[in-house]
Short mmCIF file of C-alpha atoms in Angstrom, two decimals:
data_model
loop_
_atom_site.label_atom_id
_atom_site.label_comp_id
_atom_site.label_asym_id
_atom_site.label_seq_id
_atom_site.Cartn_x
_atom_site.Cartn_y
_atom_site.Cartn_z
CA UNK A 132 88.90 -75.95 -26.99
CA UNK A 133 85.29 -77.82 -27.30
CA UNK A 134 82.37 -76.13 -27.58
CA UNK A 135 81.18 -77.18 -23.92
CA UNK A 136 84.63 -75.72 -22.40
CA UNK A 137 83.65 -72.23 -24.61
CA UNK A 138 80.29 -72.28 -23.31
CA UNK A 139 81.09 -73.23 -19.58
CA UNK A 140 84.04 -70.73 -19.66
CA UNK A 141 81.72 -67.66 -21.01
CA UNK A 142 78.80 -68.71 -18.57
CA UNK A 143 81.87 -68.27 -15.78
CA UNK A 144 83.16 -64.81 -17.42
CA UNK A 145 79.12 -63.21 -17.98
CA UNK A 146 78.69 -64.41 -14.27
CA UNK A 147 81.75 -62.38 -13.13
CA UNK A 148 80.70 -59.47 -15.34
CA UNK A 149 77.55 -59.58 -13.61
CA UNK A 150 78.34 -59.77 -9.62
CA UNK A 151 81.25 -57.23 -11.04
CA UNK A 152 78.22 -54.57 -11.81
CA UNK A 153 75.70 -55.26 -8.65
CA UNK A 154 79.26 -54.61 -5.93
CA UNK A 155 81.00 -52.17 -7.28
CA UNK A 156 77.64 -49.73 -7.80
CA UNK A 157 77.95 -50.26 -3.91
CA UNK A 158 81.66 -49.23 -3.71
CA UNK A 159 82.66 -46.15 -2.98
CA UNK A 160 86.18 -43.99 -3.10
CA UNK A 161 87.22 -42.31 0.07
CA UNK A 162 89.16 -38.97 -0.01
CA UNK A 163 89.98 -36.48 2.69
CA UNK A 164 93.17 -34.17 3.56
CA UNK A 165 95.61 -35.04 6.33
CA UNK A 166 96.66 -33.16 9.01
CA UNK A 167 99.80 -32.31 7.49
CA UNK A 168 98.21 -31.46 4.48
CA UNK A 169 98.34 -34.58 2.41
CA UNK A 170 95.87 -36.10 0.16
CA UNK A 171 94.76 -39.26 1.30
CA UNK A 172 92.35 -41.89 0.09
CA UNK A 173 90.78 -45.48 0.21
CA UNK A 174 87.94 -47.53 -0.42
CA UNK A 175 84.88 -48.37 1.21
CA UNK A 176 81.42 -50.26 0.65
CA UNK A 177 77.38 -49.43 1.46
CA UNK A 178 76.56 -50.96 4.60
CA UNK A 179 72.76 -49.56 4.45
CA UNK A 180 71.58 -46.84 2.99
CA UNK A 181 73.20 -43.72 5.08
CA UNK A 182 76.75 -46.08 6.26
CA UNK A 183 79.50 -46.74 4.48
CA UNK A 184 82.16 -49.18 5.98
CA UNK A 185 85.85 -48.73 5.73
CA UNK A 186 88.97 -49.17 7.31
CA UNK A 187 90.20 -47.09 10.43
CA UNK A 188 93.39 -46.58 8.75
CA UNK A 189 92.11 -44.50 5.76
CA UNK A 190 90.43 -42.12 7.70
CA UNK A 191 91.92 -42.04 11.03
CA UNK A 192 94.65 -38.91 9.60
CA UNK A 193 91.81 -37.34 7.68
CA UNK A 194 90.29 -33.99 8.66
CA UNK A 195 86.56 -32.94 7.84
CA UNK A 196 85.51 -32.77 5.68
CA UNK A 197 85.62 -36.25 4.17
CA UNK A 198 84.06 -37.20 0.62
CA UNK A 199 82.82 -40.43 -0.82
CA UNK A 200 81.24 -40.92 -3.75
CA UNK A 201 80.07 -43.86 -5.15
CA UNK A 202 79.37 -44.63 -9.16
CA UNK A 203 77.28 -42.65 -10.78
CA UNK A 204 76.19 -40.53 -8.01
CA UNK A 205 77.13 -37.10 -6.88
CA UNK A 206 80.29 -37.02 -4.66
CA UNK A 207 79.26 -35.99 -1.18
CA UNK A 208 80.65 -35.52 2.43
CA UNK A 209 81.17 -37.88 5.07
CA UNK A 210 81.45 -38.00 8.63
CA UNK A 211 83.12 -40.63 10.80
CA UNK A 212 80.45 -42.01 13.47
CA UNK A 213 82.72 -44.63 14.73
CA UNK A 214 86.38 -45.89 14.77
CA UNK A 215 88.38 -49.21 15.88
CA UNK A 216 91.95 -49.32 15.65
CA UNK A 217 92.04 -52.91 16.97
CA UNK A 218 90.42 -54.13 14.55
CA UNK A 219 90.88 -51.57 11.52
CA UNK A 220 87.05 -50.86 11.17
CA UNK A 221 85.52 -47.43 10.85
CA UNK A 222 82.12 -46.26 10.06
CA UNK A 223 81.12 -43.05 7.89
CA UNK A 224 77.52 -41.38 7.76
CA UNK A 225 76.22 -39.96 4.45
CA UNK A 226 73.22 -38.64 3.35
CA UNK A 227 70.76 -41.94 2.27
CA UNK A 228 72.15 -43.74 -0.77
CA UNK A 229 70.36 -45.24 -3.47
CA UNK A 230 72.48 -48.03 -4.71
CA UNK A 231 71.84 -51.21 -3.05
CA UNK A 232 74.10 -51.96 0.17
CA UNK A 233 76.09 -55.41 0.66
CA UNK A 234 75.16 -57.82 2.57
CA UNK A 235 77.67 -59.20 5.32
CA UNK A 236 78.14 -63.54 4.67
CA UNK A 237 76.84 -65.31 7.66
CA UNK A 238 78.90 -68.17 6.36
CA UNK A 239 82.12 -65.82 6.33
CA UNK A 240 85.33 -67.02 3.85
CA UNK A 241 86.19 -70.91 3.01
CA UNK A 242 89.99 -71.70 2.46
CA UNK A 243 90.34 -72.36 -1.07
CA UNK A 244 86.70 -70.56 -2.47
CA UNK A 245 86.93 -67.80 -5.11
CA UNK A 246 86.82 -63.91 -3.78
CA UNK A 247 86.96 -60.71 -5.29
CA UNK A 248 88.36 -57.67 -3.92
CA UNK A 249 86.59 -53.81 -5.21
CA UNK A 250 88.35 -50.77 -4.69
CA UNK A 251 90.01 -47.84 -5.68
CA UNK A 252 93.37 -48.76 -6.29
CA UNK A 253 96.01 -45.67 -5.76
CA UNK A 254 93.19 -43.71 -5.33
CA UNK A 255 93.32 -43.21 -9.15
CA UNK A 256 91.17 -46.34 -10.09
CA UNK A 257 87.78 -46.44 -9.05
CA UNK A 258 85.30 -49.44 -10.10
CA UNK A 259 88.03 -51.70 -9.84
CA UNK A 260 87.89 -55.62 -9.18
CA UNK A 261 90.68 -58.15 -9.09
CA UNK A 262 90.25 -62.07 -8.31
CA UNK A 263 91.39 -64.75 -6.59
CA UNK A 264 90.98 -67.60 -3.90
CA UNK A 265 90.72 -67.43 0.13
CA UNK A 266 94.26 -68.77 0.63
CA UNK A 267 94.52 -68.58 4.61
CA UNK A 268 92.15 -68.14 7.58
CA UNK A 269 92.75 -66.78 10.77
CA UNK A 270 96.54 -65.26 10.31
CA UNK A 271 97.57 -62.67 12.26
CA UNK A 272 98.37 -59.33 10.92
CA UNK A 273 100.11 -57.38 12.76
CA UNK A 274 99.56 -53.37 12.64
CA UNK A 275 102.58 -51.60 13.82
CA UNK A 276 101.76 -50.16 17.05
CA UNK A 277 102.82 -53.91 19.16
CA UNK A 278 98.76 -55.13 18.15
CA UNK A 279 97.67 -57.69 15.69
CA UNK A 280 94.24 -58.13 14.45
CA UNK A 281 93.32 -61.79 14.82
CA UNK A 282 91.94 -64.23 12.38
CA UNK A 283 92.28 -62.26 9.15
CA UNK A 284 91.52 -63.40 5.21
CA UNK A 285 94.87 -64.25 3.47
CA UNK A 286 94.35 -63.72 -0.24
CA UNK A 287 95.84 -63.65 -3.60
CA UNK A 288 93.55 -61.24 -4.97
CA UNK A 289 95.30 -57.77 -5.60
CA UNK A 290 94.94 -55.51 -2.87
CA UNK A 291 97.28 -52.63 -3.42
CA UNK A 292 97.09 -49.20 -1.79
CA UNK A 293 93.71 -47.22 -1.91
CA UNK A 294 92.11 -51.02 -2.08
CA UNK A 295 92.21 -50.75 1.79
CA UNK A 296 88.66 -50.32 2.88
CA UNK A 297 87.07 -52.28 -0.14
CA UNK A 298 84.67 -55.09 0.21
CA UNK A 299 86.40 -58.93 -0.38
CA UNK A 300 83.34 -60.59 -1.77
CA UNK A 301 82.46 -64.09 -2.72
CA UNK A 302 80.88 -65.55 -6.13
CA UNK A 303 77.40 -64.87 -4.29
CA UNK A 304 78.48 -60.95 -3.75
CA UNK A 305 78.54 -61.46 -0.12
CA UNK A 306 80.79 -59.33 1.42
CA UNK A 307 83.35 -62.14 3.41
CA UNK A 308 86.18 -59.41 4.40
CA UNK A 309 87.22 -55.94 4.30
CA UNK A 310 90.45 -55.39 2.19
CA UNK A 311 92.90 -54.54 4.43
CA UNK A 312 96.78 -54.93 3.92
CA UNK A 313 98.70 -56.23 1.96
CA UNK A 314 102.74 -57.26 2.14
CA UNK A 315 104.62 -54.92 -0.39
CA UNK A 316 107.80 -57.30 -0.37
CA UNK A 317 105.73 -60.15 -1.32
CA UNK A 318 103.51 -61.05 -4.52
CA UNK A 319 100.26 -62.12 -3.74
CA UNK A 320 99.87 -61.71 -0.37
CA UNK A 321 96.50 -59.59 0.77
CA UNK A 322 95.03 -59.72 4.10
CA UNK A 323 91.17 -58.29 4.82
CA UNK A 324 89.17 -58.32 8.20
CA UNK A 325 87.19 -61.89 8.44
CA UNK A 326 82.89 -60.92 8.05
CA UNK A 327 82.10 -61.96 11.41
CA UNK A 328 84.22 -59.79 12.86
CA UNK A 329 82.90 -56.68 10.33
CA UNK A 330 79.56 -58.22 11.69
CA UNK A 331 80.11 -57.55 15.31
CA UNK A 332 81.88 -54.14 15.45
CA UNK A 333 80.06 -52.34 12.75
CA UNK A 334 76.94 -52.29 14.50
CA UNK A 335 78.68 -51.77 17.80
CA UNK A 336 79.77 -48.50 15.81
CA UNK A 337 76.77 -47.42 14.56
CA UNK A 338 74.84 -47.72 18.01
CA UNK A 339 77.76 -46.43 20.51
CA UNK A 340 80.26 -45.04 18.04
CA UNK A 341 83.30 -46.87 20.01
CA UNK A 342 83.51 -50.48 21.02
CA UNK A 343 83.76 -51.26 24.60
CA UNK A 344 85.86 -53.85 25.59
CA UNK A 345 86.89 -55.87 28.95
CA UNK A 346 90.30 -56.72 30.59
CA UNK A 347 91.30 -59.14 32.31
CA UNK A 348 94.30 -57.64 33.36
CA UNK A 349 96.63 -59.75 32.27
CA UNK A 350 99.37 -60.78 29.24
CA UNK A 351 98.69 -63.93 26.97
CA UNK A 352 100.26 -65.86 24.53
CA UNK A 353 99.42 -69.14 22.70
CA UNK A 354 101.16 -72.12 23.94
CA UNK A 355 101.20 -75.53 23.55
CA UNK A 356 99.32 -77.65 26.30
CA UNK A 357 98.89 -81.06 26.79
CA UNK A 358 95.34 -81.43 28.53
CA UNK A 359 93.49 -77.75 25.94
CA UNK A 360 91.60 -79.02 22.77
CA UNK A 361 93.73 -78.96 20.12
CA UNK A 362 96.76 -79.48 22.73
CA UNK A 363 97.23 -75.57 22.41
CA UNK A 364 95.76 -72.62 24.48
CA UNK A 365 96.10 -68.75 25.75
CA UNK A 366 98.31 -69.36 28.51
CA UNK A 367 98.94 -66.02 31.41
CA UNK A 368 102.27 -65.12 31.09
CA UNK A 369 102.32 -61.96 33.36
CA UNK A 370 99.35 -60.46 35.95
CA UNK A 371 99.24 -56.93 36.57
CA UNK A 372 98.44 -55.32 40.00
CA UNK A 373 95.28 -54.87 38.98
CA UNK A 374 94.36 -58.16 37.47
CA UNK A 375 90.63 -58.74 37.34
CA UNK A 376 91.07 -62.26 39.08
CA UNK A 377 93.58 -64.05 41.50
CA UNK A 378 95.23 -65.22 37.66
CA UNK A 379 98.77 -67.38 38.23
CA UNK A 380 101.38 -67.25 35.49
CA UNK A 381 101.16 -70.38 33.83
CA UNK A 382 97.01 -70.48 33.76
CA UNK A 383 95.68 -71.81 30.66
CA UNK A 384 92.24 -70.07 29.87
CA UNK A 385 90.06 -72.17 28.33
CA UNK A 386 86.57 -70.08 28.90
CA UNK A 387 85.41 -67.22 29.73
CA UNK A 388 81.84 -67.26 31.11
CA UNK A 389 79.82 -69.44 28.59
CA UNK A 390 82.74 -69.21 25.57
CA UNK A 391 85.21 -71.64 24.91
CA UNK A 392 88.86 -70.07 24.26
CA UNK A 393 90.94 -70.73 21.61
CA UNK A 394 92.30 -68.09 20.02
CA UNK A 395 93.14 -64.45 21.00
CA UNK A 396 90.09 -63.51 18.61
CA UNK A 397 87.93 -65.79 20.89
CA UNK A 398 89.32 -63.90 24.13
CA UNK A 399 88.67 -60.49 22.39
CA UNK A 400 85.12 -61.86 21.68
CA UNK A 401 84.64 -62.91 25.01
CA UNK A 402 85.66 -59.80 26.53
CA UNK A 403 82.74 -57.25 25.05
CA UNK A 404 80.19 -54.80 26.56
CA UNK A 405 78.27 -56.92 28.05
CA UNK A 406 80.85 -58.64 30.59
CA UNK A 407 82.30 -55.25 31.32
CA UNK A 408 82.41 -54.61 35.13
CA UNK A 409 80.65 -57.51 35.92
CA UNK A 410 81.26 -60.68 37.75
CA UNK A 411 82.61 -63.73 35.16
CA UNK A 412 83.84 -66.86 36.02
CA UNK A 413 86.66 -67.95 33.74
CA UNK A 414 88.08 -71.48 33.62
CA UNK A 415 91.43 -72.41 33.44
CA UNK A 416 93.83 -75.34 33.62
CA UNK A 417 96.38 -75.15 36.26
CA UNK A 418 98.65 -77.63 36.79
CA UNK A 419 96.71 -80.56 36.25
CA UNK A 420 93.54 -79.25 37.36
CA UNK A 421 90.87 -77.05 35.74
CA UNK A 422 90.13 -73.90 38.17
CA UNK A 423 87.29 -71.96 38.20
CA UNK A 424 88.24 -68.03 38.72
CA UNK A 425 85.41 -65.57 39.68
CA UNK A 426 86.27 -62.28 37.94
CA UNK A 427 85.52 -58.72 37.72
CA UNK A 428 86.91 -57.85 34.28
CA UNK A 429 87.54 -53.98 33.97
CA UNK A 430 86.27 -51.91 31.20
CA UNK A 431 88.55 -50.40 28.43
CA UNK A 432 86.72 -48.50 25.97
CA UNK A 433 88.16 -47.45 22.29
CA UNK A 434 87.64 -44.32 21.45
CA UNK A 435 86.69 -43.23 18.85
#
């Protein structure tokens, strides 16, 4: 090996070494007792000073009182301000922190880019930090209950169990996911919750301690079709009696109000708080014609 390789190689290691001390300061292990009595425990990361994120799966079972601790500091109790199963995001309080709270990437995760994923592995090994590269965007994972969450982080980076919760960062230490899942059949195969959607719910937690969201009232499913961008789209493939709109089976919605549609993340996105019982128009292609369908969509809240 030259000397330049040697050099460049422990320039690469002391800069790992580095982001490795600033995150996981910020990283804390999450422990709480089920209600049936079990021990159960995750990961999550500073959000500012007094709110930690994690996932709603590690604490959703859990009974007060919760405790987190992060390095270095004292362990101390928790207490879950918000929770959303759709997306497997849940906020804890805590007394004001004084380690230094990650920041959320505006940028969010680029297919291929090096990430890091903190945690507490099994719940047995705190400060942890494995590596790897984004190596999918917007999969769908699903969760077990006939739901998905949309657009996840596909990773090679260990994430086993107690990792869910933990921050997915990038070489800048900007949080790009929330380590989620992973696929225990498989090798190398970790999914965590994209940043923009951390971004959104997280402070619709903090401020309402649910998110609202908005139905439509009907059943989608992407399709191909000729005339959408892309030549796919979220086509209706059932209305319900109580459908916010005179929908069609068939309809291919490409916007709701001022958003373009292409995704079931983008229809999830579309439908928030602020379109709740409210009059929307939504576009869609029917036939061979683009329809413009005044709607009322109906407000489903998740509680927390």
């Amino acid at each position: 090996m030259s000397n330049t390789s040697g050099r460049l190689l422990r320039q690469f290691s002391d800069e790992i070494i580095e982001l490795a001390e600033r995150v996981v300061l910020s990283t804390a292990i999450v422990k709480g007792q089920t209600r049936d009595f079990d021990e159960g425990s995750g990961s999550a990361f500073l959000y500012d000073v007094e709110h930690l994120v994690t996932n709603n799966h590690v604490v959703e079972g859990m009974v007060d009182p919760i405790h987190v601790q992060l390095p270095g500091a004292r362990q101390t109790e928790a207490r879950v301000v918000g929770r959303d199963p759709l997306t497997d995001l849940a906020v804890l309080r805590v007394d004001p922190q004084p380690a230094e709270p990650l920041l959320i990437s505006a940028r969010g995760a680029r297919l291929g880019e090096l990430c890091f994923a903190f945690g507490s592995p099994l719940g047995e090994f705190p400060e942890s930090i494995s590596i790897g590269i984004v190596s999918g965007l917007k999969r769908s994972l699903p969760t077990g209950d006939k739901q998905a969450i949309f657009d996840v982080i596909q990773t090679d980076a260990a994430i086993n169990p107690g990792n869910s919760g933990g921050p997915l960062v990038n070489v800048d230490g900007l949080v790009i996911g929330v380590n989620t899942a992973a696929i225990p059949e498989a090798d190398g195969i970790g999914f965590a919750v994209p940043a923009d959607t951390v971004a959104e719910v997280v402070q619709e937690l903090i401020t309402y301690g649910a998110v609202e969201r908005a139905s439509l009232g009907v059943s989608v499913a992407r399709r191909p079709v000729d005339r959408a961008p892309g030549g796919h789209a979220l086509v209706v493939t059932a209305v319900r009696d109580n459908s916010a709109g005179p929908f069609e089976p068939g309809d291919a919605i490409v916007a709701v109000g001022d958003r373009d549609i292409h995704s079931q993340n983008d229809l999830l996105r579309a439908l928030r708080r602020d379109v709740a019982n409210r009059r929307v128009p939504v576009v869609v292609l029917r036939g061979d014609h683009e329809v413009s369908i005044e709607c009322r969509p109906r407000s489903v809240r998740t509680l927390s």
